[in-house]
CSV table of C-alpha atoms and ligand atoms in Angstrom, one decimal:
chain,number,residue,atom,x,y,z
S,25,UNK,CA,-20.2,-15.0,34.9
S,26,UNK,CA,-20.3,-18.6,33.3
S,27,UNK,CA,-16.9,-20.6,33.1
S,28,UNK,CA,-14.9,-20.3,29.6
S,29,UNK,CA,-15.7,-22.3,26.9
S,30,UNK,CA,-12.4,-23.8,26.7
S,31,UNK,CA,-10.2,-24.3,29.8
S,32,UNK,CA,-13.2,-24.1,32.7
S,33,UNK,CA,-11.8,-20.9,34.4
S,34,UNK,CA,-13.8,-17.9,34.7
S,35,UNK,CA,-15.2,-16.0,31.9
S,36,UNK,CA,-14.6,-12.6,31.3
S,37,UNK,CA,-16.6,-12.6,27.6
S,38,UNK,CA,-19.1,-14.1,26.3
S,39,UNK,CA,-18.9,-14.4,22.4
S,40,UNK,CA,-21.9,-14.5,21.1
S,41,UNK,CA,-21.6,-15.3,17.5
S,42,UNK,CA,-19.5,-18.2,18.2
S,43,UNK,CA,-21.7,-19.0,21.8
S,44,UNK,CA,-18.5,-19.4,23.5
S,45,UNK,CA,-17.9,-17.9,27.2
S,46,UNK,CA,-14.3,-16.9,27.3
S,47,UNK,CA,-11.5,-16.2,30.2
S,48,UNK,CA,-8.8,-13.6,29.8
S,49,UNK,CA,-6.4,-15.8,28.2
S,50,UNK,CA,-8.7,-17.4,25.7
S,51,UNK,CA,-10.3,-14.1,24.5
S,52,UNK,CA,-7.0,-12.6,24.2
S,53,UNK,CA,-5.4,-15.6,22.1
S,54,UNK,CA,-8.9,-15.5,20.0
S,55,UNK,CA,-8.4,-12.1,19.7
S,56,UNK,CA,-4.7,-12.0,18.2
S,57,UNK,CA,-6.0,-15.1,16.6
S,58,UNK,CA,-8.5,-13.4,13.9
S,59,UNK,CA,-5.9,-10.6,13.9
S,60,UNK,CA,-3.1,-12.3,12.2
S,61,UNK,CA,-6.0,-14.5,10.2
S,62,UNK,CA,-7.1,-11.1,8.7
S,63,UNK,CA,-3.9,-10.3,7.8
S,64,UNK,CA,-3.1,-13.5,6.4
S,65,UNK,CA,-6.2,-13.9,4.3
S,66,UNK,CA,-6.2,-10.4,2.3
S,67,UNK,CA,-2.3,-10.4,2.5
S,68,UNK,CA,-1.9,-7.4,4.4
S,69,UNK,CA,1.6,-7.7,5.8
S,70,UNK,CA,4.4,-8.6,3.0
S,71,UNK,CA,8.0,-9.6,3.4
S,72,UNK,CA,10.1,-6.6,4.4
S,73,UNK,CA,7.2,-4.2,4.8
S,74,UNK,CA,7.5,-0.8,6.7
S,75,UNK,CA,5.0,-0.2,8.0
S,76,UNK,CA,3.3,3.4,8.7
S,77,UNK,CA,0.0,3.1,11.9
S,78,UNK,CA,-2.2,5.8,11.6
S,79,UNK,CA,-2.1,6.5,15.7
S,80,UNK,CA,-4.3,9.0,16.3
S,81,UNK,CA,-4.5,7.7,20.3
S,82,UNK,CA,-8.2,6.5,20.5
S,83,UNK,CA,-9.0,3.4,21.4
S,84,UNK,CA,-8.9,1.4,18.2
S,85,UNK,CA,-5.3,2.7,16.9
S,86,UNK,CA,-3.7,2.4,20.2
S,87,UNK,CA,-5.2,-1.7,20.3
S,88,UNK,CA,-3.5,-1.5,16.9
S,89,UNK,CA,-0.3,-0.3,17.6
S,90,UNK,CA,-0.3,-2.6,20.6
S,91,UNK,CA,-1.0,-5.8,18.8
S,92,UNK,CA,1.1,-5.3,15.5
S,93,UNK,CA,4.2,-4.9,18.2
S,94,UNK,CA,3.0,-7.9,19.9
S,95,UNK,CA,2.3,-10.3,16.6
S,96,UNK,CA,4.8,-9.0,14.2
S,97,UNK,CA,7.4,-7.1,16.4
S,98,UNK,CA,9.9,-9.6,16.5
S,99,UNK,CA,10.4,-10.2,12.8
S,100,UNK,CA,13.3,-8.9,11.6
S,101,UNK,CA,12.4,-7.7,8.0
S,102,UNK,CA,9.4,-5.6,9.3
S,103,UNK,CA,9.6,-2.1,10.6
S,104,UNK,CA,6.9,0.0,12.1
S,105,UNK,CA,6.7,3.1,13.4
S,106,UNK,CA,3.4,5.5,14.0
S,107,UNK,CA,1.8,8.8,12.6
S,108,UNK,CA,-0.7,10.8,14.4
S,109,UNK,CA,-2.5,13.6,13.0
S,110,UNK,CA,-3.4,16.8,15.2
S,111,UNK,CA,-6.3,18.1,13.5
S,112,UNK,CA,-6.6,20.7,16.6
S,113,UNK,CA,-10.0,19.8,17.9
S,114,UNK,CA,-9.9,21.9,21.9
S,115,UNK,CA,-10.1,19.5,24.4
S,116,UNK,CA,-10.5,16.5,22.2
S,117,UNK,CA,-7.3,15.9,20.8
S,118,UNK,CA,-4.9,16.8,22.8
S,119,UNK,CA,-5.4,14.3,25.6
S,120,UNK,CA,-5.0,11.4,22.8
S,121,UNK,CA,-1.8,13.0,21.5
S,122,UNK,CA,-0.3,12.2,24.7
S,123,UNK,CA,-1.7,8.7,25.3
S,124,UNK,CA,-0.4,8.5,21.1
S,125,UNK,CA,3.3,9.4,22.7
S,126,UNK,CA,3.1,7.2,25.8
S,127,UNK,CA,2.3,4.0,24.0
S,128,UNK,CA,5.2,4.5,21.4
S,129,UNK,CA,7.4,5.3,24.0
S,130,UNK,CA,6.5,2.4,25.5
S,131,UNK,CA,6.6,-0.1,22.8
S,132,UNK,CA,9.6,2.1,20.8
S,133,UNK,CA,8.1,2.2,17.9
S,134,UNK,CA,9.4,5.9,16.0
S,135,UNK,CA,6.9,8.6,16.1
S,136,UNK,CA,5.7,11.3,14.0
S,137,UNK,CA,3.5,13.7,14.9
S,138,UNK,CA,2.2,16.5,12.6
S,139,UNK,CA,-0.5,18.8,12.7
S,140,UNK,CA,-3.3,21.0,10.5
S,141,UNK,CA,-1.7,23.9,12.3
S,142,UNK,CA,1.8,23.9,10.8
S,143,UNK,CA,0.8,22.0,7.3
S,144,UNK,CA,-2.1,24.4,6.4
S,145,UNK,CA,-1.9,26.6,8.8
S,146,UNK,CA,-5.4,26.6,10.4
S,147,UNK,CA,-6.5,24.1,12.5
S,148,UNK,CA,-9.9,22.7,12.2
S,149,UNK,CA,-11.5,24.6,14.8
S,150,UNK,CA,-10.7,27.7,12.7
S,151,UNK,CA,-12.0,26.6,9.6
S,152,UNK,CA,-14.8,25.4,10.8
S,153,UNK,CA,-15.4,28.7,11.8
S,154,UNK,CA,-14.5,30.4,8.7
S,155,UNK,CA,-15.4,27.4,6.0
S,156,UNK,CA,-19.1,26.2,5.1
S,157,UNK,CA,-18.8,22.6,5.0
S,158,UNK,CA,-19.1,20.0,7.6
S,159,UNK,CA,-16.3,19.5,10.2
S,160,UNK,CA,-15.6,15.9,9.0
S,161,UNK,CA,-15.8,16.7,5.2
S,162,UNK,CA,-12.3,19.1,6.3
S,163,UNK,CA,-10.9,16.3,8.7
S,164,UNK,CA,-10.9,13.8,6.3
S,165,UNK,CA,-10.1,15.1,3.4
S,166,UNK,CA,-6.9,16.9,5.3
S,167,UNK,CA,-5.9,13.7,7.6
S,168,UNK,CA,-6.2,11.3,4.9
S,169,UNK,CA,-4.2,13.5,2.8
S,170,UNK,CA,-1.4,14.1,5.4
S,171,UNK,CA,-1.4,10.3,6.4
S,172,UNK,CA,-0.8,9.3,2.6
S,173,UNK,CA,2.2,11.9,1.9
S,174,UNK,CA,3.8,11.3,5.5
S,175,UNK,CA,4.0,7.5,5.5
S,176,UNK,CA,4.9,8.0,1.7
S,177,UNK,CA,7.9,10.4,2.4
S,178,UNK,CA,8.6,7.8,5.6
S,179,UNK,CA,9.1,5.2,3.0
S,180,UNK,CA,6.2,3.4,4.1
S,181,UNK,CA,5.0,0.3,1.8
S,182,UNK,CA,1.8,0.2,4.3
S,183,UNK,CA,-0.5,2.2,5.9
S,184,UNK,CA,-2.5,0.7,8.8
S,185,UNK,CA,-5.6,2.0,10.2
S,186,UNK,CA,-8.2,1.1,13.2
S,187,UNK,CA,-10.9,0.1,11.6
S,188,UNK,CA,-12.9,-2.3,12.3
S,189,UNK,CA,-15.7,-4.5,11.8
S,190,UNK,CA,-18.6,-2.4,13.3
S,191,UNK,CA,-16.7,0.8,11.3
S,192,UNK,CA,-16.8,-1.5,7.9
S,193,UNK,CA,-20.5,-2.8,8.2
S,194,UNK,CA,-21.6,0.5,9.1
S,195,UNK,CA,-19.6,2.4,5.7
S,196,UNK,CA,-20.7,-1.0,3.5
S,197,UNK,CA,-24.7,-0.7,4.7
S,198,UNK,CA,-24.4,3.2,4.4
S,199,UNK,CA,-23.1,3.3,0.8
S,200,UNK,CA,-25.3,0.9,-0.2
S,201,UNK,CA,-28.3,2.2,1.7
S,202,UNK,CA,-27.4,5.9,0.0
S,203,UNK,CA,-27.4,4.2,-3.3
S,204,UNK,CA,-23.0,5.3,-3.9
S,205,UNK,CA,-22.3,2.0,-5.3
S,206,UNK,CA,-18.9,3.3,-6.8
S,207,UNK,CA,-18.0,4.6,-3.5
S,208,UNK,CA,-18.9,0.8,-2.0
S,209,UNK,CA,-16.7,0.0,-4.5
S,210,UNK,CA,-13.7,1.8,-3.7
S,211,UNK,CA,-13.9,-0.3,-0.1
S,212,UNK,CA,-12.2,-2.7,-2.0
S,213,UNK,CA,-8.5,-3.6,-1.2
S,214,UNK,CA,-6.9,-1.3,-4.2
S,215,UNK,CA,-4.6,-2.2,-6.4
S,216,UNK,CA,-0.9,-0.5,-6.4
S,217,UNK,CA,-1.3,3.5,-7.2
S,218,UNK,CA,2.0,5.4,-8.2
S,219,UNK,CA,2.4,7.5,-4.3
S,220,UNK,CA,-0.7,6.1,-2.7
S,221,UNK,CA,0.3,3.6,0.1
S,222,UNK,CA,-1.7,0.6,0.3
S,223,UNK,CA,-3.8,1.0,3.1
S,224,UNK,CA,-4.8,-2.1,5.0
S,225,UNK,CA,-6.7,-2.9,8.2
S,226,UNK,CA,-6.2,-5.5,10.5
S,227,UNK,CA,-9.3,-5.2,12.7
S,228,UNK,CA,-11.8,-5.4,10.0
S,229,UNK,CA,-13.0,-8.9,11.7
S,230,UNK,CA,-13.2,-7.8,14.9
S,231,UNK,CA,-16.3,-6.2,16.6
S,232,UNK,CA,-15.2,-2.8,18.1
S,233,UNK,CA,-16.6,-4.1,21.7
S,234,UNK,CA,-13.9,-6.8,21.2
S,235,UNK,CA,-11.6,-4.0,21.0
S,236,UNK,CA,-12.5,-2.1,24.2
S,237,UNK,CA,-12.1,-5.2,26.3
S,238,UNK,CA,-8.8,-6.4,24.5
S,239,UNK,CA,-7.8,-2.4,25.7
S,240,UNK,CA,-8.8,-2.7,29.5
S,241,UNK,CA,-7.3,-6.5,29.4
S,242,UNK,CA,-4.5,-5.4,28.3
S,243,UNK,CA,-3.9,-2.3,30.7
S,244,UNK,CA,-4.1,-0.2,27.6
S,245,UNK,CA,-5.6,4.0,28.7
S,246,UNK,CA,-8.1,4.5,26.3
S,247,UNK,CA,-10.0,8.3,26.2
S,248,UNK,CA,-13.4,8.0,26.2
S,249,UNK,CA,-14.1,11.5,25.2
S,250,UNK,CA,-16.5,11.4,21.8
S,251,UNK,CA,-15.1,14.3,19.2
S,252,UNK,CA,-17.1,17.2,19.7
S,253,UNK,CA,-17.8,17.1,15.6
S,254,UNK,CA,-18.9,13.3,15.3
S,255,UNK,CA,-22.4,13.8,14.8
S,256,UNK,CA,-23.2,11.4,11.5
S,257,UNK,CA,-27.3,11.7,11.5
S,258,UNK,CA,-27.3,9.0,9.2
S,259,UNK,CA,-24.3,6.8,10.2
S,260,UNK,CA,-25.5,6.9,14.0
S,261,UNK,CA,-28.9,5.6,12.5
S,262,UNK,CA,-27.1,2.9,10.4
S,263,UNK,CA,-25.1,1.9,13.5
S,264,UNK,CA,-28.0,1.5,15.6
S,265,UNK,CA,-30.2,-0.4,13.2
S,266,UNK,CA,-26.8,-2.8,13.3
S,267,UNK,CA,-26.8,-2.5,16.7
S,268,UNK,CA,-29.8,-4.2,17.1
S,269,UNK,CA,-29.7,-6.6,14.1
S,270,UNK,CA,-26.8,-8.3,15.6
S,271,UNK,CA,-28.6,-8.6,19.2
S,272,UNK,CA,-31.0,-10.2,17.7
S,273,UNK,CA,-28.8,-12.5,15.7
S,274,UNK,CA,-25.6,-12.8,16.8
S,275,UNK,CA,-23.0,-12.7,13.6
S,276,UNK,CA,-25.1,-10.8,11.4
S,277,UNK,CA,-22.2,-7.7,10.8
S,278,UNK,CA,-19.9,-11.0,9.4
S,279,UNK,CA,-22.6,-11.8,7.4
S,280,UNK,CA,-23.0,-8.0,5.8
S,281,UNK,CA,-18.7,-8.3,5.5
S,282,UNK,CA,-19.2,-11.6,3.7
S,283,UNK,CA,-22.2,-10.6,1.5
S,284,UNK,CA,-20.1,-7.3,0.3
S,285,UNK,CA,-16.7,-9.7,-0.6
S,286,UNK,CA,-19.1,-12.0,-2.7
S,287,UNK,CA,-19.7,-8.9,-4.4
S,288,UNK,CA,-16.2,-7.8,-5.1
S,289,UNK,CA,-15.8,-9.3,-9.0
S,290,UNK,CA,-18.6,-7.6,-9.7
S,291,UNK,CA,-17.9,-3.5,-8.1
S,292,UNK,CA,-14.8,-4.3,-9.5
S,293,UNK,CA,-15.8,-5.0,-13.4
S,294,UNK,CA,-18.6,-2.2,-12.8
S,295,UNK,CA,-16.6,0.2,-11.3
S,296,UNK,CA,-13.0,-0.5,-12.0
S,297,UNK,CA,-10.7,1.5,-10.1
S,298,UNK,CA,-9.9,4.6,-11.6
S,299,UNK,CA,-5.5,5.4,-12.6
S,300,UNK,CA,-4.6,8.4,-10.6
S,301,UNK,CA,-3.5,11.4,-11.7
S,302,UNK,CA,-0.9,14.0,-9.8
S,303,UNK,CA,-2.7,17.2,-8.5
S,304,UNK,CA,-1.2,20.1,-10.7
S,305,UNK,CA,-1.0,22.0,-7.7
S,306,UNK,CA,0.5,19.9,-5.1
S,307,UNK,CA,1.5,16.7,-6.7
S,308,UNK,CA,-0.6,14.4,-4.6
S,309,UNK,CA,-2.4,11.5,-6.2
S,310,UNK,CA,-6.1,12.4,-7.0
S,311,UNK,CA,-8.9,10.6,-9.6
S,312,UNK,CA,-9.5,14.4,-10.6
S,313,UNK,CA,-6.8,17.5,-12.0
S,314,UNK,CA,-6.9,19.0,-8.3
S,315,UNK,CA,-6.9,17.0,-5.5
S,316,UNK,CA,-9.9,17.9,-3.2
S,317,UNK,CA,-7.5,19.1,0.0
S,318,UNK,CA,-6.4,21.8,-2.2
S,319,UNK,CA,-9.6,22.5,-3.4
S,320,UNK,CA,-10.8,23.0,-0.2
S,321,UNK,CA,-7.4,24.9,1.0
S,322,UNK,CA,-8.5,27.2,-1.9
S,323,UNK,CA,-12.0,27.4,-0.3
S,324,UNK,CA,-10.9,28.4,2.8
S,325,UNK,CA,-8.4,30.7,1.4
S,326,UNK,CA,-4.8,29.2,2.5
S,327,UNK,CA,-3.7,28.1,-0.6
F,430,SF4,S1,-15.8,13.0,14.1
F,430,SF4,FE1,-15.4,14.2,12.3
F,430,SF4,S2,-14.3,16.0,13.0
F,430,SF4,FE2,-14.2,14.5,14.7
F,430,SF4,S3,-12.3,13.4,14.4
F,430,SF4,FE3,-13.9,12.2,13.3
F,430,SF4,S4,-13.8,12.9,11.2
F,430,SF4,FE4,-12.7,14.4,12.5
F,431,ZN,ZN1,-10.0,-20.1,29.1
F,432,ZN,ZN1,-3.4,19.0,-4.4
């Protein structure tokens, strides 16, 4: 391994879209560095926010959790605390649960864990057996819905998620490649919604390789186990072909993020985003007159 780029010592990383060999210390401090630029430049954490993590223990949210205590623990009018979602998946989830309740234990941030079990009574095991749609299309429909009304009910003026910049290049290219330009569109940071916390994303600037080593660097346990659900024909294609892009030439999944923002004016006068209404069966914000978790609670016949 080469020497880093900036003090001489020895490299553990070697950047390519910058072409800078980096030590522990100076990928770390690049690391946290683009971090708290992300959050600066699309104004993700405000002045007395509380803010909710969506934990669910994998790699990504754990890094998260990890370096929003690190960056932003200290000030005084933030609070954090975590939500992770049991979605009952045998053998996958569980073992994330626990690394979920050892890291918030270990950084004290409050933790809240619930599950598809108790809130619809099925977990997605079961209605995958019993339902006819894809095992994502249930998980996250139900997660996303659970995340919203728990951090809501928590108070939350936040949520943040684990996504980052290989996740975001690969939905951007996918929408667009499907031809779902209003779903591209709805990628953009949202406006204020009447019971829908603002979501925001800290890693979307950081490659998700960058996130494994910031993990072992950091002595962070990180389950390697893949969901036994995640197969995305289509997205696995769209992450390879990016994959190999950005081999090729290094940089290319900032240029896809920066292409889409140059966009944004114009998904946004196109396909302005649309005032929610309250689901007249559960009360949950919704574009339609039923939100789609309790259309598919109907489906599924535990409604
Ligand atoms: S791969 Fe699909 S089923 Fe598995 S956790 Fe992700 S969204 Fe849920
Ligand atoms: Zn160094
Ligand atoms: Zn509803």
């Amino acid at each position: 391994m080469k020497s880093c780029s900036v003090c001489g010592k020895r490299a553990v990383y070697f950047q390519r879209h910058s072409n800078r060999h980096l030590c522990r210390k100076h990928f770390i401090y690049d690391f946290e560095k683009r971090v708290k630029y992300a959050v600066k430049k699309y104004g993700m954490i405000q002045k007395n926010d509380r803010i909710a993590i969506a934990l669910s223990g994998g790699k990504d949210s754990t890094a998260l959790t990890f370096v929003l205590k690190k960056l932003y623990g200290k000030r005084r009018d933030l609070e954090f605390f975590a939500i992770t979602v049991d979605e009952g998946i045998a053998g996958y989830r569980p073992p994330t649960v626990e690394i979920a309740k050892k890291v918030t234990e270990m950084l004290e941030i409050p933790h809240y864990i619930i599950s598809f079990k108790e809130e619809f009574g099925m977990d997605l095991d079961e209605m995958v057996k019993i339902g006819n749609k894809k095992p994502c299309s249930y998980c996250g429909v139900f997660r996303k819905y659970l995340l919203n009304r728990t951090a809501r009910e928590l108070n939350a003026t936040k949520l943040a998620t684990g996504h980052n910049l290989d996740d975001e290049t690969q939905t951007i290219l996918l929408n667009f490649m499907q031809g779902d330009i209003e779903r591209l569109a709805r990628l953009i940071p949202q406006r204020v919604q009447e019971n829908l916390v603002v979501r925001i994303k800290p890693f979307r600037e950081i490659y998700e390789k960058e996130v494994m080593l910031y993990c072992i660097l950091n002595g962070i346990e990180v389950d390697m186990n893949e969901c036994p659900y995640s197969r995305f024909p289509v997205r696995a294609v769209i992450r390879d072909f990016l994959y190999e892009f950005e081999n090729r030439y290094p940089g290319r999944k900032f240029s896809v993020m920066r292409s889409f923002e140059a966009l944004q004016d114009c998904f946004k006068a196109n396909f302005p985003q649309k005032d929610l209404n309250r689901c007249e069966i559960c009360g949950e914000p919704t574009p339609k007159q039923i939100c789609q978790a309790c259309v598919l609670r109907k489906e599924l016949g535990i409604l």
